[in-house]
PDB file of C-alpha atoms in Angstrom:
ATOM      1  CA  UNK A 236       9.454 -10.384  44.063  1.00  0.00           C
ATOM      2  CA  UNK A 237      13.110  -9.772  44.930  1.00  0.00           C
ATOM      3  CA  UNK A 238      13.726 -13.301  46.218  1.00  0.00           C
ATOM      4  CA  UNK A 239      15.770 -15.193  43.637  1.00  0.00           C
ATOM      5  CA  UNK A 240      14.150 -18.434  42.483  1.00  0.00           C
ATOM      6  CA  UNK A 241      13.821 -20.582  39.377  1.00  0.00           C
ATOM      7  CA  UNK A 242      10.659 -22.514  40.259  1.00  0.00           C
ATOM      8  CA  UNK A 243       7.805 -22.615  42.760  1.00  0.00           C
ATOM      9  CA  UNK A 244       9.625 -24.920  45.158  1.00  0.00           C
ATOM     10  CA  UNK A 245      12.622 -22.566  45.331  1.00  0.00           C
ATOM     11  CA  UNK A 246      10.214 -19.686  45.883  1.00  0.00           C
ATOM     12  CA  UNK A 247       8.594 -21.555  48.766  1.00  0.00           C
ATOM     13  CA  UNK A 248      11.990 -22.245  50.347  1.00  0.00           C
ATOM     14  CA  UNK A 249      13.105 -18.633  49.916  1.00  0.00           C
ATOM     15  CA  UNK A 250       9.938 -17.219  51.464  1.00  0.00           C
ATOM     16  CA  UNK A 251      10.204 -19.610  54.402  1.00  0.00           C
ATOM     17  CA  UNK A 252      13.761 -18.382  54.961  1.00  0.00           C
ATOM     18  CA  UNK A 253      12.768 -14.715  54.691  1.00  0.00           C
ATOM     19  CA  UNK A 254      10.979 -14.480  58.040  1.00  0.00           C
ATOM     20  CA  UNK A 255      12.639 -11.786  60.181  1.00  0.00           C
ATOM     21  CA  UNK A 256      15.490 -11.286  57.746  1.00  0.00           C
ATOM     22  CA  UNK A 257      16.100  -9.352  54.536  1.00  0.00           C
ATOM     23  CA  UNK A 258      15.611 -10.576  50.978  1.00  0.00           C
ATOM     24  CA  UNK A 259      19.236  -9.660  50.317  1.00  0.00           C
ATOM     25  CA  UNK A 260      20.425 -11.988  53.056  1.00  0.00           C
ATOM     26  CA  UNK A 261      18.134 -14.770  51.845  1.00  0.00           C
ATOM     27  CA  UNK A 262      19.491 -14.417  48.306  1.00  0.00           C
ATOM     28  CA  UNK A 263      23.017 -14.745  49.666  1.00  0.00           C
ATOM     29  CA  UNK A 264      22.060 -18.036  51.307  1.00  0.00           C
ATOM     30  CA  UNK A 265      20.018 -19.515  48.458  1.00  0.00           C
ATOM     31  CA  UNK A 266      22.738 -18.831  45.873  1.00  0.00           C
ATOM     32  CA  UNK A 267      24.661 -21.801  47.261  1.00  0.00           C
ATOM     33  CA  UNK A 268      21.752 -23.593  48.941  1.00  0.00           C
ATOM     34  CA  UNK A 269      19.911 -24.300  45.693  1.00  0.00           C
ATOM     35  CA  UNK A 270      23.090 -25.624  44.094  1.00  0.00           C
ATOM     36  CA  UNK A 271      23.718 -28.016  46.965  1.00  0.00           C
ATOM     37  CA  UNK A 272      20.042 -29.036  47.226  1.00  0.00           C
ATOM     38  CA  UNK A 273      18.560 -28.714  43.711  1.00  0.00           C
ATOM     39  CA  UNK A 274      15.459 -30.872  44.294  1.00  0.00           C
ATOM     40  CA  UNK A 275      12.753 -31.577  46.843  1.00  0.00           C
ATOM     41  CA  UNK A 276      14.354 -34.971  47.431  1.00  0.00           C
ATOM     42  CA  UNK A 277      17.725 -33.459  48.285  1.00  0.00           C
ATOM     43  CA  UNK A 278      16.150 -31.224  50.931  1.00  0.00           C
ATOM     44  CA  UNK A 279      14.218 -34.145  52.377  1.00  0.00           C
ATOM     45  CA  UNK A 280      17.325 -36.336  52.591  1.00  0.00           C
ATOM     46  CA  UNK A 281      19.674 -33.645  53.899  1.00  0.00           C
ATOM     47  CA  UNK A 282      20.903 -33.946  57.458  1.00  0.00           C
ATOM     48  CA  UNK A 283      19.438 -31.380  59.805  1.00  0.00           C
ATOM     49  CA  UNK A 284      22.902 -30.387  60.954  1.00  0.00           C
ATOM     50  CA  UNK A 285      24.038 -29.694  57.389  1.00  0.00           C
ATOM     51  CA  UNK A 286      20.939 -27.625  56.641  1.00  0.00           C
ATOM     52  CA  UNK A 287      21.458 -25.578  59.780  1.00  0.00           C
ATOM     53  CA  UNK A 288      25.062 -24.869  58.852  1.00  0.00           C
ATOM     54  CA  UNK A 289      24.069 -23.949  55.296  1.00  0.00           C
ATOM     55  CA  UNK A 290      21.612 -21.266  56.419  1.00  0.00           C
ATOM     56  CA  UNK A 291      23.359 -20.249  59.644  1.00  0.00           C
ATOM     57  CA  UNK A 292      23.870 -16.604  58.642  1.00  0.00           C
ATOM     58  CA  UNK A 293      20.149 -15.840  58.787  1.00  0.00           C
ATOM     59  CA  UNK A 294      17.955 -15.550  61.862  1.00  0.00           C
ATOM     60  CA  UNK A 295      16.071 -18.479  63.387  1.00  0.00           C
ATOM     61  CA  UNK A 296      18.158 -20.851  61.283  1.00  0.00           C
ATOM     62  CA  UNK A 297      17.632 -23.889  63.519  1.00  0.00           C
ATOM     63  CA  UNK A 298      13.858 -23.749  63.334  1.00  0.00           C
ATOM     64  CA  UNK A 299      13.912 -22.853  59.637  1.00  0.00           C
ATOM     65  CA  UNK A 300      16.164 -25.802  58.798  1.00  0.00           C
ATOM     66  CA  UNK A 301      13.846 -28.156  60.667  1.00  0.00           C
ATOM     67  CA  UNK A 302      10.802 -26.809  58.830  1.00  0.00           C
ATOM     68  CA  UNK A 303      12.506 -26.971  55.426  1.00  0.00           C
ATOM     69  CA  UNK A 304      13.377 -30.625  55.872  1.00  0.00           C
ATOM     70  CA  UNK A 305       9.904 -31.536  57.165  1.00  0.00           C
ATOM     71  CA  UNK A 306       8.225 -29.520  54.418  1.00  0.00           C
ATOM     72  CA  UNK A 307      10.203 -31.337  51.729  1.00  0.00           C
ATOM     73  CA  UNK A 308       9.352 -34.695  53.286  1.00  0.00           C
ATOM     74  CA  UNK A 309       5.640 -33.875  53.285  1.00  0.00           C
ATOM     75  CA  UNK A 310       5.810 -32.800  49.639  1.00  0.00           C
ATOM     76  CA  UNK A 311       7.324 -36.173  48.736  1.00  0.00           C
ATOM     77  CA  UNK A 312       4.953 -38.212  50.868  1.00  0.00           C
ATOM     78  CA  UNK A 313       1.673 -36.432  50.116  1.00  0.00           C
ATOM     79  CA  UNK A 314       2.081 -34.355  46.951  1.00  0.00           C
ATOM     80  CA  UNK A 315       4.397 -36.386  44.726  1.00  0.00           C
ATOM     81  CA  UNK A 316       7.159 -33.844  45.226  1.00  0.00           C
ATOM     82  CA  UNK A 317       5.093 -30.944  43.887  1.00  0.00           C
ATOM     83  CA  UNK A 318       4.144 -27.722  45.674  1.00  0.00           C
ATOM     84  CA  UNK A 319       0.349 -27.752  46.168  1.00  0.00           C
ATOM     85  CA  UNK A 320      -1.718 -24.987  44.626  1.00  0.00           C
ATOM     86  CA  UNK A 321      -4.457 -24.467  47.208  1.00  0.00           C
ATOM     87  CA  UNK A 322      -4.371 -22.315  50.322  1.00  0.00           C
ATOM     88  CA  UNK A 323      -5.500 -25.122  52.599  1.00  0.00           C
ATOM     89  CA  UNK A 324      -2.812 -27.497  51.372  1.00  0.00           C
ATOM     90  CA  UNK A 325      -0.055 -24.880  51.474  1.00  0.00           C
ATOM     91  CA  UNK A 326      -0.896 -23.811  55.015  1.00  0.00           C
ATOM     92  CA  UNK A 327      -0.802 -27.461  56.107  1.00  0.00           C
ATOM     93  CA  UNK A 328       2.916 -27.660  55.260  1.00  0.00           C
ATOM     94  CA  UNK A 329       5.400 -27.406  58.165  1.00  0.00           C
ATOM     95  CA  UNK A 330       6.633 -23.846  58.638  1.00  0.00           C
ATOM     96  CA  UNK A 331       4.201 -22.358  56.127  1.00  0.00           C
ATOM     97  CA  UNK A 332       1.834 -19.686  57.420  1.00  0.00           C
ATOM     98  CA  UNK A 333      -0.599 -17.312  55.794  1.00  0.00           C
ATOM     99  CA  UNK A 334       1.990 -14.790  54.572  1.00  0.00           C
ATOM    100  CA  UNK A 335       4.148 -17.458  52.942  1.00  0.00           C
ATOM    101  CA  UNK A 336       1.059 -19.011  51.394  1.00  0.00           C
ATOM    102  CA  UNK A 337      -0.057 -15.686  49.964  1.00  0.00           C
ATOM    103  CA  UNK A 338       3.355 -15.061  48.385  1.00  0.00           C
ATOM    104  CA  UNK A 339       3.483 -18.527  46.823  1.00  0.00           C
ATOM    105  CA  UNK A 340      -0.070 -18.244  45.491  1.00  0.00           C
ATOM    106  CA  UNK A 341       0.561 -14.753  44.135  1.00  0.00           C
ATOM    107  CA  UNK A 342       4.092 -15.033  42.730  1.00  0.00           C
ATOM    108  CA  UNK A 343       4.303 -18.776  42.114  1.00  0.00           C
ATOM    109  CA  UNK A 344       0.836 -19.510  40.749  1.00  0.00           C
ATOM    110  CA  UNK A 345      -0.412 -16.043  39.773  1.00  0.00           C
ATOM    111  CA  UNK A 346      -3.465 -16.471  41.986  1.00  0.00           C
ATOM    112  CA  UNK A 347      -4.994 -13.353  43.607  1.00  0.00           C
ATOM    113  CA  UNK A 348      -3.479 -12.984  47.062  1.00  0.00           C
ATOM    114  CA  UNK A 349      -2.197 -10.124  49.179  1.00  0.00           C
ATOM    115  CA  UNK A 350       0.672 -10.971  51.497  1.00  0.00           C
ATOM    116  CA  UNK A 351       1.261  -8.635  54.432  1.00  0.00           C
ATOM    117  CA  UNK A 352       4.881  -8.306  55.509  1.00  0.00           C
ATOM    118  CA  UNK A 353       6.408  -5.639  57.723  1.00  0.00           C
ATOM    119  CA  UNK A 354       6.544  -3.091  54.880  1.00  0.00           C
ATOM    120  CA  UNK A 355       2.959  -3.696  53.748  1.00  0.00           C
ATOM    121  CA  UNK A 356       1.697  -3.495  57.319  1.00  0.00           C
ATOM    122  CA  UNK A 357       3.522  -0.223  57.942  1.00  0.00           C
ATOM    123  CA  UNK A 358       2.334   1.442  54.718  1.00  0.00           C
ATOM    124  CA  UNK A 359      -1.239   0.237  55.184  1.00  0.00           C
ATOM    125  CA  UNK A 360      -1.388   1.757  58.665  1.00  0.00           C
ATOM    126  CA  UNK A 361       0.400   4.972  57.766  1.00  0.00           C
ATOM    127  CA  UNK A 362      -1.946   5.639  54.855  1.00  0.00           C
ATOM    128  CA  UNK A 363      -5.105   4.811  56.782  1.00  0.00           C
ATOM    129  CA  UNK A 364      -6.088   1.532  55.158  1.00  0.00           C
ATOM    130  CA  UNK A 365      -5.888  -0.048  58.600  1.00  0.00           C
ATOM    131  CA  UNK A 366      -5.746   1.061  62.223  1.00  0.00           C
ATOM    132  CA  UNK A 367      -2.552   1.204  64.236  1.00  0.00           C
ATOM    133  CA  UNK A 368      -3.507  -1.721  66.471  1.00  0.00           C
ATOM    134  CA  UNK A 369      -4.897  -3.944  63.690  1.00  0.00           C
ATOM    135  CA  UNK A 370      -3.466  -7.423  63.372  1.00  0.00           C
ATOM    136  CA  UNK A 371      -1.770  -8.619  60.200  1.00  0.00           C
ATOM    137  CA  UNK A 372      -4.958 -10.458  59.224  1.00  0.00           C
ATOM    138  CA  UNK A 373      -6.980  -7.291  59.821  1.00  0.00           C
ATOM    139  CA  UNK A 374      -4.632  -5.355  57.537  1.00  0.00           C
ATOM    140  CA  UNK A 375      -4.923  -7.957  54.798  1.00  0.00           C
ATOM    141  CA  UNK A 376      -8.704  -7.996  54.996  1.00  0.00           C
ATOM    142  CA  UNK A 377      -9.073  -4.224  54.946  1.00  0.00           C
ATOM    143  CA  UNK A 378      -6.620  -3.598  52.108  1.00  0.00           C
ATOM    144  CA  UNK A 379      -8.173  -6.365  50.007  1.00  0.00           C
ATOM    145  CA  UNK A 380     -11.544  -4.743  50.587  1.00  0.00           C
ATOM    146  CA  UNK A 381     -10.216  -1.479  49.108  1.00  0.00           C
ATOM    147  CA  UNK A 382      -8.434  -2.915  46.058  1.00  0.00           C
ATOM    148  CA  UNK A 383     -10.054  -5.075  43.337  1.00  0.00           C
ATOM    149  CA  UNK A 384      -9.173  -8.753  43.581  1.00  0.00           C
ATOM    150  CA  UNK A 385      -7.525  -8.896  40.162  1.00  0.00           C
ATOM    151  CA  UNK A 386      -5.012  -6.241  41.262  1.00  0.00           C
ATOM    152  CA  UNK A 387      -3.967  -7.691  44.613  1.00  0.00           C
ATOM    153  CA  UNK A 388      -0.784  -9.299  43.296  1.00  0.00           C
ATOM    154  CA  UNK A 389       0.681  -6.099  41.916  1.00  0.00           C
ATOM    155  CA  UNK A 390      -0.625  -3.962  44.764  1.00  0.00           C
ATOM    156  CA  UNK A 391       1.273  -6.200  47.171  1.00  0.00           C
ATOM    157  CA  UNK A 392       4.556  -5.448  45.421  1.00  0.00           C
ATOM    158  CA  UNK A 393       3.717  -1.765  45.082  1.00  0.00           C
ATOM    159  CA  UNK A 394       3.248  -1.473  48.841  1.00  0.00           C
ATOM    160  CA  UNK A 395       6.452  -3.427  49.488  1.00  0.00           C
ATOM    161  CA  UNK A 396       8.684  -1.342  47.223  1.00  0.00           C
ATOM    162  CA  UNK A 397       7.187   1.912  48.483  1.00  0.00           C
ATOM    163  CA  UNK A 398       7.832   0.853  52.077  1.00  0.00           C
ATOM    164  CA  UNK A 399      11.225  -0.710  51.492  1.00  0.00           C
ATOM    165  CA  UNK A 400      12.824   2.086  49.489  1.00  0.00           C
ATOM    166  CA  UNK A 401      10.843   5.254  50.191  1.00  0.00           C
ATOM    167  CA  UNK A 402       8.538   5.211  53.205  1.00  0.00           C
ATOM    168  CA  UNK A 403      11.014   3.487  55.500  1.00  0.00           C
ATOM    169  CA  UNK A 404      10.303   2.634  59.107  1.00  0.00           C
ATOM    170  CA  UNK A 405      12.814   4.999  60.733  1.00  0.00           C
ATOM    171  CA  UNK A 406      13.733   7.435  57.988  1.00  0.00           C
ATOM    172  CA  UNK A 407      10.762   7.981  55.633  1.00  0.00           C
ATOM    173  CA  UNK A 408      11.201  10.455  52.786  1.00  0.00           C
ATOM    174  CA  UNK A 409       8.280  12.620  53.897  1.00  0.00           C
ATOM    175  CA  UNK A 410       9.497  15.738  52.103  1.00  0.00           C
ATOM    176  CA  UNK A 411       9.226  14.066  48.695  1.00  0.00           C
ATOM    177  CA  UNK A 412       6.056  12.108  49.402  1.00  0.00           C
ATOM    178  CA  UNK A 413       2.949  12.819  47.331  1.00  0.00           C
ATOM    179  CA  UNK A 414       0.849  10.915  49.869  1.00  0.00           C
ATOM    180  CA  UNK A 415       2.061  12.938  52.851  1.00  0.00           C
ATOM    181  CA  UNK A 416      -1.343  14.260  53.937  1.00  0.00           C
ATOM    182  CA  UNK A 417      -2.733  10.743  54.150  1.00  0.00           C
ATOM    183  CA  UNK A 418      -0.046   9.659  56.608  1.00  0.00           C
ATOM    184  CA  UNK A 419      -1.173   9.075  60.181  1.00  0.00           C
ATOM    185  CA  UNK A 420       2.238   8.235  61.610  1.00  0.00           C
ATOM    186  CA  UNK A 421       3.781  10.507  64.251  1.00  0.00           C
ATOM    187  CA  UNK A 422       7.174   9.887  62.670  1.00  0.00           C
ATOM    188  CA  UNK A 423       6.334  12.346  59.874  1.00  0.00           C
ATOM    189  CA  UNK A 424       9.444  14.456  59.336  1.00  0.00           C
ATOM    190  CA  UNK A 425       8.199  17.378  57.299  1.00  0.00           C
ATOM    191  CA  UNK A 426       5.436  19.922  57.737  1.00  0.00           C
ATOM    192  CA  UNK A 427       4.836  22.678  55.234  1.00  0.00           C
ATOM    193  CA  UNK A 428       3.979  25.865  57.156  1.00  0.00           C
ATOM    194  CA  UNK A 429       2.704  28.113  54.395  1.00  0.00           C
ATOM    195  CA  UNK A 430       1.183  27.780  50.950  1.00  0.00           C
ATOM    196  CA  UNK A 431       3.935  29.944  49.526  1.00  0.00           C
ATOM    197  CA  UNK A 432       6.721  27.949  51.149  1.00  0.00           C
ATOM    198  CA  UNK A 433       9.627  27.043  48.916  1.00  0.00           C
ATOM    199  CA  UNK A 434       8.978  23.481  50.005  1.00  0.00           C
ATOM    200  CA  UNK A 435       6.107  21.623  48.402  1.00  0.00           C
ATOM    201  CA  UNK A 436       2.872  21.577  50.361  1.00  0.00           C
ATOM    202  CA  UNK A 437       1.064  18.254  50.053  1.00  0.00           C
ATOM    203  CA  UNK A 438      -2.666  18.580  50.582  1.00  0.00           C
ATOM    204  CA  UNK A 439      -5.230  15.798  50.203  1.00  0.00           C
ATOM    205  CA  UNK A 440      -6.095  17.189  46.774  1.00  0.00           C
ATOM    206  CA  UNK A 441      -2.488  16.709  45.727  1.00  0.00           C
ATOM    207  CA  UNK A 442      -2.841  12.955  46.227  1.00  0.00           C
ATOM    208  CA  UNK A 443      -5.387  12.894  43.400  1.00  0.00           C
ATOM    209  CA  UNK A 444      -2.700  12.925  40.732  1.00  0.00           C
ATOM    210  CA  UNK A 445      -2.817  11.404  37.241  1.00  0.00           C
ATOM    211  CA  UNK A 446      -2.563   7.618  37.258  1.00  0.00           C
ATOM    212  CA  UNK A 447       0.718   7.656  35.347  1.00  0.00           C
ATOM    213  CA  UNK A 448       2.281  10.069  37.823  1.00  0.00           C
ATOM    214  CA  UNK A 449       1.269   7.941  40.796  1.00  0.00           C
ATOM    215  CA  UNK A 450       2.621   4.879  39.059  1.00  0.00           C
ATOM    216  CA  UNK A 451       5.916   6.642  38.381  1.00  0.00           C
ATOM    217  CA  UNK A 452       6.148   7.927  41.949  1.00  0.00           C
ATOM    218  CA  UNK A 453       5.513   4.602  43.644  1.00  0.00           C
ATOM    219  CA  UNK A 454       7.324   2.341  41.214  1.00  0.00           C
ATOM    220  CA  UNK A 455      10.268   4.429  40.011  1.00  0.00           C
ATOM    221  CA  UNK A 456      11.028   7.239  42.450  1.00  0.00           C
ATOM    222  CA  UNK A 457      10.514   4.977  45.448  1.00  0.00           C
ATOM    223  CA  UNK A 458      13.652   3.076  44.495  1.00  0.00           C
ATOM    224  CA  UNK A 459      17.035   4.746  44.326  1.00  0.00           C
ATOM    225  CA  UNK A 460      18.409   2.365  41.710  1.00  0.00           C
ATOM    226  CA  UNK A 461      16.777   1.714  38.300  1.00  0.00           C
ATOM    227  CA  UNK A 462      14.328  -1.168  38.171  1.00  0.00           C
ATOM    228  CA  UNK A 463      12.268  -2.704  35.393  1.00  0.00           C
ATOM    229  CA  UNK A 464       8.716  -3.855  36.060  1.00  0.00           C
ATOM    230  CA  UNK A 465       6.173  -5.638  33.900  1.00  0.00           C
ATOM    231  CA  UNK A 466       4.894  -3.507  31.053  1.00  0.00           C
ATOM    232  CA  UNK A 467       1.340  -3.794  32.353  1.00  0.00           C
ATOM    233  CA  UNK A 468       2.196  -2.513  35.843  1.00  0.00           C
ATOM    234  CA  UNK A 469       0.459   0.751  34.973  1.00  0.00           C
ATOM    235  CA  UNK A 470      -2.849  -1.107  35.150  1.00  0.00           C
ATOM    236  CA  UNK A 471      -2.426  -1.046  38.898  1.00  0.00           C
ATOM    237  CA  UNK A 472      -2.492   2.718  39.203  1.00  0.00           C
ATOM    238  CA  UNK A 473      -6.261   3.298  38.857  1.00  0.00           C
ATOM    239  CA  UNK A 474      -6.940   0.732  41.574  1.00  0.00           C
ATOM    240  CA  UNK A 475      -4.367   2.254  43.884  1.00  0.00           C
ATOM    241  CA  UNK A 476      -5.649   5.734  43.133  1.00  0.00           C
ATOM    242  CA  UNK A 477      -9.189   4.665  43.930  1.00  0.00           C
ATOM    243  CA  UNK A 478      -8.033   3.168  47.216  1.00  0.00           C
ATOM    244  CA  UNK A 479      -6.027   6.256  48.154  1.00  0.00           C
ATOM    245  CA  UNK A 480      -8.902   8.587  47.278  1.00  0.00           C
ATOM    246  CA  UNK A 481     -11.297   6.433  49.265  1.00  0.00           C
ATOM    247  CA  UNK A 482      -8.995   6.631  52.275  1.00  0.00           C
ATOM    248  CA  UNK A 483      -8.831  10.422  52.030  1.00  0.00           C
ATOM    249  CA  UNK A 484     -12.609  10.725  51.707  1.00  0.00           C
ATOM    250  CA  UNK A 485     -13.190   8.478  54.704  1.00  0.00           C
ATOM    251  CA  UNK A 486     -10.684  10.427  56.775  1.00  0.00           C
ATOM    252  CA  UNK A 487     -12.294  13.765  55.868  1.00  0.00           C
ATOM    253  CA  UNK A 488     -15.718  12.389  56.759  1.00  0.00           C
ATOM    254  CA  UNK A 489     -14.454  11.342  60.178  1.00  0.00           C
ATOM    255  CA  UNK A 490     -13.037  14.813  60.727  1.00  0.00           C
ATOM    256  CA  UNK A 491     -16.381  16.464  59.895  1.00  0.00           C
ATOM    257  CA  UNK A 492     -18.348  14.056  62.071  1.00  0.00           C
TER     258      UNK A 492
END
């Protein structure tokens, strides 16, 4: 998770602020916000006007400020100032929907959950895990069906980083993509014309690469700047590979039908 936080409550606040804005912008806001309001109590007691001014540089700041204050008040009144650990309780908090709940469960409590943001939705649809007109809930359900439950948390971040830094919405790096043949998006920028072309031809068989190579491609090459992940992130690769292979097989079956 690229949202800066020191505890679960700060994570919850940061995710609530992240709707329709970038993590970078949220981190700019929370750098001073968490110093001014270091506790649940301080958020609950803050004036709405002050909160709005403190987060004014991000979108929907009026509504977000209102939800932050109400959320903190509910935590004090009903949960002794602690962030609840169940989906039902989290989704009952003001301003907290399914995506925010999934992030808090996954990142904050290390519970299996798969949050679908704009990057995850785009990648899932481009690679055939979901249909173009599927809702966010449809995407979540279908991707979770393809990936083992104990790997959802890391798969979520793998999809995000791949979409954020490599398979971008308007300028995807199709030429370098090892998953090119799986892509169903009309925005595809590169088409290899011959097998002997100087450019790499990506066939469906090419997507069946060694687990380590896929891990390196999605986790390292997808980001321009160096980044360090958990040492056990490689455990994700077999699950992702299985999901990718399954998608290719299903697509080929539909073509033959």
